[in-house]
Amino acid sequence: MTQKTNSSNNLPAASAGLRGLNVFFALAQILAPSFHSLTGLGTSIARATPAPAGLSPEAPAGYAFGIWFVVFLLSLGYAVHQALPNQQSNACYAKIRGLTATLFALSTAWMLTAQLYGNIWPLAVIITLMVFCALSVFKRVFTTPFAGRLYSAIVAPMAGLYAGWLSVAVFLNWASLLKPWIIRSETLSLTQLAFITLGLASVLGLFWVYKSRGQWAYAIALIWALVGVWVTNQFIAPNTPVAILAVVLQLSVIAVGFKARRQPQSLAQ
């Protein structure tokens, strides 16, 4: 009897801890990109993880990474709202609080690691963990009934954009780490590596577009990344085969999204 009471008393404390961690790391991931400029330690993310267009045809143009500004703002909005006293019993938030706190913490760790140590293997490990967390959050959000404007305006877009962008970024990260070895060994050309990288990202992305019945935020993140790839290969460092591939993949996301939305029930149910 005593054990049951103690266990139930620990639940509010655990929930309060997760609410606080979400706010802390949502703020931390916003401030983390400025770590070098604020402290003078390490180097900037842009210098630490360079992606020269001519050597990285699979990488979106620089402007495309501005999506993080939207993702971080939505994450902060979610973190603040889920921490409000009247949201303690919110079923949707209860299902994702632990995952989102972990995701935001990993995001912060990725940016700090990049600035302090450069483009090293732990970055790929961290972003792989991030994509698993982000896709888990995304699945729980689109399969959990949740009425209200806030869900439509903040929670669903946050989950979709975060997961969609990371579904591409994780493969870009691994490609950037493997590229020096591939170039030295002449195993693949840069164009072939770009085809493999974008192909794998699209397989993962199209699966989740279909599984989620064409959730718009996830699909938009994929298309945004692929448009950025097209811009790189059409205007910045021309590579016609990769530019064509990017267009084909964009159209595939749109087609699968429309097909998935006509499904009578979510495939995840």
mmCIF file of N, CA, C and O in Angstrom, residues 181-265:
data_model
loop_
_atom_site.group_PDB
_atom_site.id
_atom_site.type_symbol
_atom_site.label_atom_id
_atom_site.label_comp_id
_atom_site.label_asym_id
_atom_site.label_seq_id
_atom_site.Cartn_x
_atom_site.Cartn_y
_atom_site.Cartn_z
ATOM 1 N N TRP A 181 36.719 9.462 -47.391
ATOM 2 C CA TRP A 181 37.154 8.094 -47.676
ATOM 3 C C TRP A 181 36.750 7.680 -49.091
ATOM 4 O O TRP A 181 37.530 7.046 -49.816
ATOM 5 N N ILE A 182 35.528 8.041 -49.498
ATOM 6 C CA ILE A 182 35.043 7.678 -50.834
ATOM 7 C C ILE A 182 35.878 8.356 -51.916
ATOM 8 O O ILE A 182 36.222 7.751 -52.937
ATOM 9 N N ILE A 183 36.227 9.628 -51.691
ATOM 10 C CA ILE A 183 37.040 10.352 -52.677
ATOM 11 C C ILE A 183 38.430 9.722 -52.783
ATOM 12 O O ILE A 183 38.947 9.515 -53.893
ATOM 13 N N ARG A 184 39.040 9.407 -51.648
ATOM 14 C CA ARG A 184 40.384 8.810 -51.668
ATOM 15 C C ARG A 184 40.379 7.440 -52.330
ATOM 16 O O ARG A 184 41.280 7.105 -53.096
ATOM 17 N N SER A 185 39.354 6.646 -52.031
ATOM 18 C CA SER A 185 39.306 5.281 -52.563
ATOM 19 C C SER A 185 38.732 5.222 -53.969
ATOM 20 O O SER A 185 38.808 4.172 -54.622
ATOM 21 N N GLU A 186 38.144 6.326 -54.420
ATOM 22 C CA GLU A 186 37.511 6.384 -55.755
ATOM 23 C C GLU A 186 36.447 5.299 -55.905
ATOM 24 O O GLU A 186 36.254 4.728 -56.971
ATOM 25 N N THR A 187 35.779 5.011 -54.791
ATOM 26 C CA THR A 187 34.716 3.995 -54.818
ATOM 27 C C THR A 187 33.504 4.474 -55.604
ATOM 28 O O THR A 187 32.903 3.710 -56.374
ATOM 29 N N LEU A 188 33.124 5.740 -55.383
ATOM 30 C CA LEU A 188 31.979 6.336 -56.061
ATOM 31 C C LEU A 188 32.348 7.734 -56.528
ATOM 32 O O LEU A 188 33.238 8.377 -55.964
ATOM 33 N N SER A 189 31.641 8.211 -57.541
ATOM 34 C CA SER A 189 31.773 9.612 -57.910
ATOM 35 C C SER A 189 30.890 10.440 -56.983
ATOM 36 O O SER A 189 30.009 9.902 -56.290
ATOM 37 N N LEU A 190 31.106 11.749 -56.961
ATOM 38 C CA LEU A 190 30.278 12.611 -56.120
ATOM 39 C C LEU A 190 28.820 12.559 -56.553
ATOM 40 O O LEU A 190 27.906 12.608 -55.719
ATOM 41 N N THR A 191 28.583 12.451 -57.855
ATOM 42 C CA THR A 191 27.205 12.359 -58.349
ATOM 43 C C THR A 191 26.558 11.063 -57.898
ATOM 44 O O THR A 191 25.392 11.044 -57.466
ATOM 45 N N GLN A 192 27.294 9.967 -57.949
ATOM 46 C CA GLN A 192 26.746 8.689 -57.496
ATOM 47 C C GLN A 192 26.444 8.720 -56.006
ATOM 48 O O GLN A 192 25.407 8.207 -55.567
ATOM 49 N N LEU A 193 27.338 9.324 -55.234
ATOM 50 C CA LEU A 193 27.097 9.435 -53.801
ATOM 51 C C LEU A 193 25.855 10.274 -53.529
ATOM 52 O O LEU A 193 25.053 9.948 -52.641
ATOM 53 N N ALA A 194 25.678 11.359 -54.301
ATOM 54 C CA ALA A 194 24.487 12.198 -54.140
ATOM 55 C C ALA A 194 23.221 11.407 -54.451
ATOM 56 O O ALA A 194 22.212 11.528 -53.741
ATOM 57 N N PHE A 195 23.255 10.583 -55.503
ATOM 58 C CA PHE A 195 22.090 9.769 -55.857
ATOM 59 C C PHE A 195 21.759 8.795 -54.735
ATOM 60 O O PHE A 195 20.584 8.616 -54.379
ATOM 61 N N ILE A 196 22.764 8.154 -54.168
ATOM 62 C CA ILE A 196 22.525 7.203 -53.081
ATOM 63 C C ILE A 196 21.982 7.916 -51.852
ATOM 64 O O ILE A 196 21.006 7.475 -51.229
ATOM 65 N N THR A 197 22.601 9.041 -51.507
ATOM 66 C CA THR A 197 22.188 9.790 -50.314
ATOM 67 C C THR A 197 20.745 10.265 -50.438
ATOM 68 O O THR A 197 19.921 10.059 -49.532
ATOM 69 N N LEU A 198 20.425 10.899 -51.555
ATOM 70 C CA LEU A 198 19.062 11.420 -51.752
ATOM 71 C C LEU A 198 18.063 10.287 -51.930
ATOM 72 O O LEU A 198 16.906 10.404 -51.508
ATOM 73 N N GLY A 199 18.504 9.187 -52.528
ATOM 74 C CA GLY A 199 17.615 8.040 -52.685
ATOM 75 C C GLY A 199 17.219 7.441 -51.349
ATOM 76 O O GLY A 199 16.037 7.151 -51.106
ATOM 77 N N LEU A 200 18.189 7.260 -50.466
ATOM 78 C CA LEU A 200 17.897 6.709 -49.141
ATOM 79 C C LEU A 200 16.996 7.655 -48.340
ATOM 80 O O LEU A 200 16.047 7.212 -47.676
ATOM 81 N N ALA A 201 17.309 8.955 -48.409
ATOM 82 C CA ALA A 201 16.480 9.925 -47.692
ATOM 83 C C ALA A 201 15.050 9.902 -48.209
ATOM 84 O O ALA A 201 14.090 10.011 -47.426
ATOM 85 N N SER A 202 14.892 9.746 -49.506
ATOM 86 C CA SER A 202 13.551 9.753 -50.096
ATOM 87 C C SER A 202 12.775 8.489 -49.761
ATOM 88 O O SER A 202 11.555 8.539 -49.568
ATOM 89 N N VAL A 203 13.456 7.359 -49.698
ATOM 90 C CA VAL A 203 12.778 6.124 -49.291
ATOM 91 C C VAL A 203 12.197 6.282 -47.890
ATOM 92 O O VAL A 203 11.025 5.958 -47.642
ATOM 93 N N LEU A 204 13.017 6.787 -46.973
ATOM 94 C CA LEU A 204 12.530 7.015 -45.609
ATOM 95 C C LEU A 204 11.409 8.050 -45.607
ATOM 96 O O LEU A 204 10.364 7.850 -44.966
ATOM 97 N N GLY A 205 11.606 9.147 -46.336
ATOM 98 C CA GLY A 205 10.609 10.213 -46.351
ATOM 99 C C GLY A 205 9.292 9.784 -46.959
ATOM 100 O O GLY A 205 8.218 10.061 -46.403
ATOM 101 N N LEU A 206 9.341 9.092 -48.089
ATOM 102 C CA LEU A 206 8.107 8.665 -48.753
ATOM 103 C C LEU A 206 7.348 7.648 -47.897
ATOM 104 O O LEU A 206 6.111 7.642 -47.878
ATOM 105 N N PHE A 207 8.080 6.802 -47.194
ATOM 106 C CA PHE A 207 7.429 5.847 -46.291
ATOM 107 C C PHE A 207 6.589 6.585 -45.251
ATOM 108 O O PHE A 207 5.424 6.242 -45.003
ATOM 109 N N TRP A 208 7.177 7.627 -44.642
ATOM 110 C CA TRP A 208 6.460 8.344 -43.586
ATOM 111 C C TRP A 208 5.390 9.271 -44.145
ATOM 112 O O TRP A 208 4.374 9.509 -43.470
ATOM 113 N N VAL A 209 5.572 9.789 -45.336
ATOM 114 C CA VAL A 209 4.491 10.562 -45.964
ATOM 115 C C VAL A 209 3.270 9.670 -46.141
ATOM 116 O O VAL A 209 2.134 10.063 -45.831
ATOM 117 N N TYR A 210 3.493 8.459 -46.618
ATOM 118 C CA TYR A 210 2.379 7.541 -46.849
ATOM 119 C C TYR A 210 1.788 7.035 -45.536
ATOM 120 O O TYR A 210 0.571 6.985 -45.358
ATOM 121 N N LYS A 211 2.668 6.695 -44.608
ATOM 122 C CA LYS A 211 2.215 6.151 -43.325
ATOM 123 C C LYS A 211 1.385 7.168 -42.552
ATOM 124 O O LYS A 211 0.430 6.808 -41.857
ATOM 125 N N SER A 212 1.728 8.448 -42.674
ATOM 126 C CA SER A 212 1.026 9.499 -41.931
ATOM 127 C C SER A 212 -0.152 10.077 -42.713
ATOM 128 O O SER A 212 -0.735 11.070 -42.292
ATOM 129 N N ARG A 213 -0.467 9.464 -43.836
ATOM 130 C CA ARG A 213 -1.551 9.938 -44.696
ATOM 131 C C ARG A 213 -1.295 11.366 -45.175
ATOM 132 O O ARG A 213 -2.171 12.217 -45.198
ATOM 133 N N GLY A 214 -0.066 11.617 -45.590
ATOM 134 C CA GLY A 214 0.266 12.891 -46.202
ATOM 135 C C GLY A 214 0.230 14.073 -45.253
ATOM 136 O O GLY A 214 -0.221 15.155 -45.645
ATOM 137 N N GLN A 215 0.706 13.895 -44.025
ATOM 138 C CA GLN A 215 0.769 15.025 -43.101
ATOM 139 C C GLN A 215 1.568 16.157 -43.735
ATOM 140 O O GLN A 215 2.730 15.984 -44.123
ATOM 141 N N TRP A 216 0.962 17.323 -43.836
ATOM 142 C CA TRP A 216 1.509 18.385 -44.682
ATOM 143 C C TRP A 216 2.868 18.896 -44.211
ATOM 144 O O TRP A 216 3.746 19.172 -45.031
ATOM 145 N N ALA A 217 3.080 19.054 -42.905
ATOM 146 C CA ALA A 217 4.329 19.634 -42.419
ATOM 147 C C ALA A 217 5.521 18.736 -42.742
ATOM 148 O O ALA A 217 6.586 19.216 -43.134
ATOM 149 N N TYR A 218 5.334 17.434 -42.588
ATOM 150 C CA TYR A 218 6.408 16.498 -42.904
ATOM 151 C C TYR A 218 6.732 16.558 -44.388
ATOM 152 O O TYR A 218 7.907 16.634 -44.782
ATOM 153 N N ALA A 219 5.711 16.527 -45.234
ATOM 154 C CA ALA A 219 5.924 16.572 -46.680
ATOM 155 C C ALA A 219 6.579 17.884 -47.108
ATOM 156 O O ALA A 219 7.466 17.897 -47.973
ATOM 157 N N ILE A 220 6.167 18.989 -46.513
ATOM 158 C CA ILE A 220 6.749 20.288 -46.854
ATOM 159 C C ILE A 220 8.231 20.330 -46.514
ATOM 160 O O ILE A 220 9.046 20.880 -47.272
ATOM 161 N N ALA A 221 8.609 19.750 -45.381
ATOM 162 C CA ALA A 221 10.031 19.729 -45.008
ATOM 163 C C ALA A 221 10.851 18.958 -46.034
ATOM 164 O O ALA A 221 11.956 19.372 -46.412
ATOM 165 N N LEU A 222 10.326 17.829 -46.500
ATOM 166 C CA LEU A 222 11.016 17.052 -47.532
ATOM 167 C C LEU A 222 11.153 17.862 -48.817
ATOM 168 O O LEU A 222 12.232 17.929 -49.423
ATOM 169 N N ILE A 223 10.044 18.453 -49.251
ATOM 170 C CA ILE A 223 10.060 19.223 -50.498
ATOM 171 C C ILE A 223 10.997 20.417 -50.379
ATOM 172 O O ILE A 223 11.743 20.742 -51.312
ATOM 173 N N TRP A 224 10.976 21.093 -49.229
ATOM 174 C CA TRP A 224 11.858 22.236 -48.997
ATOM 175 C C TRP A 224 13.326 21.825 -49.160
ATOM 176 O O TRP A 224 14.115 22.534 -49.804
ATOM 177 N N ALA A 225 13.687 20.684 -48.584
ATOM 178 C CA ALA A 225 15.069 20.202 -48.701
ATOM 179 C C ALA A 225 15.406 19.875 -50.152
ATOM 180 O O ALA A 225 16.490 20.220 -50.643
ATOM 181 N N LEU A 226 14.484 19.229 -50.850
ATOM 182 C CA LEU A 226 14.742 18.833 -52.234
ATOM 183 C C LEU A 226 14.792 20.030 -53.177
ATOM 184 O O LEU A 226 15.564 20.040 -54.140
ATOM 185 N N VAL A 227 13.986 21.048 -52.908
ATOM 186 C CA VAL A 227 14.083 22.282 -53.694
ATOM 187 C C VAL A 227 15.458 22.914 -53.479
ATOM 188 O O VAL A 227 16.085 23.410 -54.424
ATOM 189 N N GLY A 228 15.936 22.885 -52.225
ATOM 190 C CA GLY A 228 17.267 23.409 -51.940
ATOM 191 C C GLY A 228 18.352 22.654 -52.691
ATOM 192 O O GLY A 228 19.324 23.247 -53.168
ATOM 193 N N VAL A 229 18.196 21.339 -52.814
ATOM 194 C CA VAL A 229 19.150 20.530 -53.585
ATOM 195 C C VAL A 229 19.101 20.934 -55.058
ATOM 196 O O VAL A 229 20.136 21.058 -55.726
ATOM 197 N N TRP A 230 17.888 21.144 -55.580
ATOM 198 C CA TRP A 230 17.740 21.566 -56.973
ATOM 199 C C TRP A 230 18.423 22.914 -57.209
ATOM 200 O O TRP A 230 19.117 23.093 -58.214
ATOM 201 N N VAL A 231 18.254 23.852 -56.284
ATOM 202 C CA VAL A 231 18.888 25.169 -56.418
ATOM 203 C C VAL A 231 20.409 25.019 -56.457
ATOM 204 O O VAL A 231 21.090 25.643 -57.280
ATOM 205 N N THR A 232 20.960 24.180 -55.571
ATOM 206 C CA THR A 232 22.408 23.953 -55.554
ATOM 207 C C THR A 232 22.899 23.473 -56.907
ATOM 208 O O THR A 232 23.890 23.977 -57.446
ATOM 209 N N ASN A 233 22.208 22.492 -57.460
ATOM 210 C CA ASN A 233 22.687 21.830 -58.672
ATOM 211 C C ASN A 233 22.232 22.495 -59.964
ATOM 212 O O ASN A 233 22.758 22.182 -61.033
ATOM 213 N N GLN A 234 21.274 23.410 -59.850
ATOM 214 C CA GLN A 234 20.828 24.142 -61.025
ATOM 215 C C GLN A 234 21.574 25.465 -61.191
ATOM 216 O O GLN A 234 21.887 25.873 -62.320
ATOM 217 N N PHE A 235 21.904 26.123 -60.075
ATOM 218 C CA PHE A 235 22.447 27.474 -60.155
ATOM 219 C C PHE A 235 23.817 27.659 -59.497
ATOM 220 O O PHE A 235 24.628 28.439 -59.981
ATOM 221 N N ILE A 236 24.066 26.981 -58.378
ATOM 222 C CA ILE A 236 25.289 27.244 -57.618
ATOM 223 C C ILE A 236 26.469 26.425 -58.144
ATOM 224 O O ILE A 236 27.545 26.967 -58.424
ATOM 225 N N ALA A 237 26.288 25.129 -58.252
ATOM 226 C CA ALA A 237 27.320 24.238 -58.797
ATOM 227 C C ALA A 237 26.613 23.265 -59.732
ATOM 228 O O ALA A 237 26.249 22.162 -59.329
ATOM 229 N N PRO A 238 26.385 23.672 -60.996
ATOM 230 C CA PRO A 238 25.541 22.892 -61.912
ATOM 231 C C PRO A 238 25.923 21.421 -62.008
ATOM 232 O O PRO A 238 27.067 21.070 -62.244
ATOM 233 N N ASN A 239 24.919 20.597 -61.763
ATOM 234 C CA ASN A 239 25.049 19.148 -61.894
ATOM 235 C C ASN A 239 23.682 18.668 -62.363
ATOM 236 O O ASN A 239 22.777 18.420 -61.559
ATOM 237 N N THR A 240 23.524 18.551 -63.665
ATOM 238 C CA THR A 240 22.213 18.277 -64.251
ATOM 239 C C THR A 240 21.565 16.993 -63.750
ATOM 240 O O THR A 240 20.373 16.984 -63.415
ATOM 241 N N PRO A 241 22.288 15.866 -63.676
ATOM 242 C CA PRO A 241 21.634 14.637 -63.194
ATOM 243 C C PRO A 241 21.048 14.784 -61.786
ATOM 244 O O PRO A 241 19.927 14.322 -61.521
ATOM 245 N N VAL A 242 21.775 15.423 -60.875
ATOM 246 C CA VAL A 242 21.271 15.580 -59.510
ATOM 247 C C VAL A 242 20.115 16.574 -59.477
ATOM 248 O O VAL A 242 19.147 16.393 -58.726
ATOM 249 N N ALA A 243 20.184 17.624 -60.307
ATOM 250 C CA ALA A 243 19.076 18.586 -60.378
ATOM 251 C C ALA A 243 17.800 17.900 -60.847
ATOM 252 O O ALA A 243 16.710 18.127 -60.301
ATOM 253 N N ILE A 244 17.917 17.055 -61.848
ATOM 254 C CA ILE A 244 16.752 16.315 -62.362
ATOM 255 C C ILE A 244 16.219 15.367 -61.297
ATOM 256 O O ILE A 244 15.004 15.260 -61.082
ATOM 257 N N LEU A 245 17.131 14.672 -60.621
ATOM 258 C CA LEU A 245 16.715 13.758 -59.555
ATOM 259 C C LEU A 245 15.937 14.506 -58.481
ATOM 260 O O LEU A 245 14.901 14.013 -57.991
ATOM 261 N N ALA A 246 16.407 15.691 -58.094
ATOM 262 C CA ALA A 246 15.723 16.463 -57.057
ATOM 263 C C ALA A 246 14.301 16.806 -57.477
ATOM 264 O O ALA A 246 13.365 16.735 -56.664
ATOM 265 N N VAL A 247 14.101 17.157 -58.737
ATOM 266 C CA VAL A 247 12.756 17.473 -59.232
ATOM 267 C C VAL A 247 11.876 16.228 -59.219
ATOM 268 O O VAL A 247 10.709 16.265 -58.801
ATOM 269 N N VAL A 248 12.424 15.111 -59.681
ATOM 270 C CA VAL A 248 11.662 13.854 -59.705
ATOM 271 C C VAL A 248 11.231 13.467 -58.285
ATOM 272 O O VAL A 248 10.083 13.050 -58.057
ATOM 273 N N LEU A 249 12.125 13.628 -57.329
ATOM 274 C CA LEU A 249 11.800 13.266 -55.951
ATOM 275 C C LEU A 249 10.765 14.214 -55.345
ATOM 276 O O LEU A 249 9.901 13.784 -54.574
ATOM 277 N N GLN A 250 10.845 15.496 -55.702
ATOM 278 C CA GLN A 250 9.815 16.443 -55.244
ATOM 279 C C GLN A 250 8.441 16.013 -55.733
ATOM 280 O O GLN A 250 7.464 15.983 -54.965
ATOM 281 N N LEU A 251 8.351 15.685 -57.013
ATOM 282 C CA LEU A 251 7.075 15.249 -57.590
ATOM 283 C C LEU A 251 6.600 13.950 -56.948
ATOM 284 O O LEU A 251 5.390 13.747 -56.764
ATOM 285 N N SER A 252 7.545 13.091 -56.585
ATOM 286 C CA SER A 252 7.177 11.828 -55.928
ATOM 287 C C SER A 252 6.556 12.079 -54.562
ATOM 288 O O SER A 252 5.575 11.430 -54.186
ATOM 289 N N VAL A 253 7.127 13.019 -53.815
ATOM 290 C CA VAL A 253 6.569 13.354 -52.497
ATOM 291 C C VAL A 253 5.148 13.882 -52.653
ATOM 292 O O VAL A 253 4.232 13.496 -51.903
ATOM 293 N N ILE A 254 4.941 14.761 -53.623
ATOM 294 C CA ILE A 254 3.597 15.320 -53.859
ATOM 295 C C ILE A 254 2.620 14.219 -54.243
ATOM 296 O O ILE A 254 1.500 14.145 -53.716
ATOM 297 N N ALA A 255 3.033 13.335 -55.163
ATOM 298 C CA ALA A 255 2.147 12.269 -55.632
ATOM 299 C C ALA A 255 1.792 11.306 -54.506
ATOM 300 O O ALA A 255 0.620 10.943 -54.321
ATOM 301 N N VAL A 256 2.782 10.901 -53.725
ATOM 302 C CA VAL A 256 2.530 9.969 -52.620
ATOM 303 C C VAL A 256 1.666 10.633 -51.554
ATOM 304 O O VAL A 256 0.777 10.005 -50.963
ATOM 305 N N GLY A 257 1.902 11.918 -51.318
ATOM 306 C CA GLY A 257 1.099 12.644 -50.341
ATOM 307 C C GLY A 257 -0.369 12.667 -50.709
ATOM 308 O O GLY A 257 -1.245 12.410 -49.867
ATOM 309 N N PHE A 258 -0.656 12.971 -51.982
ATOM 310 C CA PHE A 258 -2.051 12.987 -52.429
ATOM 311 C C PHE A 258 -2.675 11.601 -52.375
ATOM 312 O O PHE A 258 -3.834 11.441 -51.980
ATOM 313 N N LYS A 259 -1.905 10.590 -52.752
ATOM 314 C CA LYS A 259 -2.422 9.228 -52.712
ATOM 315 C C LYS A 259 -2.715 8.802 -51.274
ATOM 316 O O LYS A 259 -3.747 8.189 -50.994
ATOM 317 N N ALA A 260 -1.789 9.168 -50.359
ATOM 318 C CA ALA A 260 -1.956 8.774 -48.961
ATOM 319 C C ALA A 260 -3.174 9.437 -48.331
ATOM 320 O O ALA A 260 -3.871 8.830 -47.517
ATOM 321 N N ARG A 261 -3.463 10.675 -48.721
ATOM 322 C CA ARG A 261 -4.599 11.389 -48.135
ATOM 323 C C ARG A 261 -5.933 10.799 -48.572
ATOM 324 O O ARG A 261 -6.958 11.050 -47.934
ATOM 325 N N ARG A 262 -5.915 10.022 -49.635
ATOM 326 C CA ARG A 262 -7.157 9.370 -50.079
ATOM 327 C C ARG A 262 -7.398 8.062 -49.376
ATOM 328 O O ARG A 262 -8.437 7.427 -49.571
ATOM 329 N N GLN A 263 -6.420 7.601 -48.559
ATOM 330 C CA GLN A 263 -6.606 6.361 -47.832
ATOM 331 C C GLN A 263 -7.701 6.546 -46.772
ATOM 332 O O GLN A 263 -7.753 7.570 -46.102
ATOM 333 N N PRO A 264 -8.584 5.574 -46.582
ATOM 334 C CA PRO A 264 -9.672 5.719 -45.630
ATOM 335 C C PRO A 264 -9.222 5.784 -44.179
ATOM 336 O O PRO A 264 -9.863 6.381 -43.344
ATOM 337 N N GLN A 265 -8.089 5.140 -43.873
ATOM 338 C CA GLN A 265 -7.607 5.109 -42.494
ATOM 339 C C GLN A 265 -6.099 5.249 -42.507
ATOM 340 O O GLN A 265 -5.430 4.845 -43.446
#
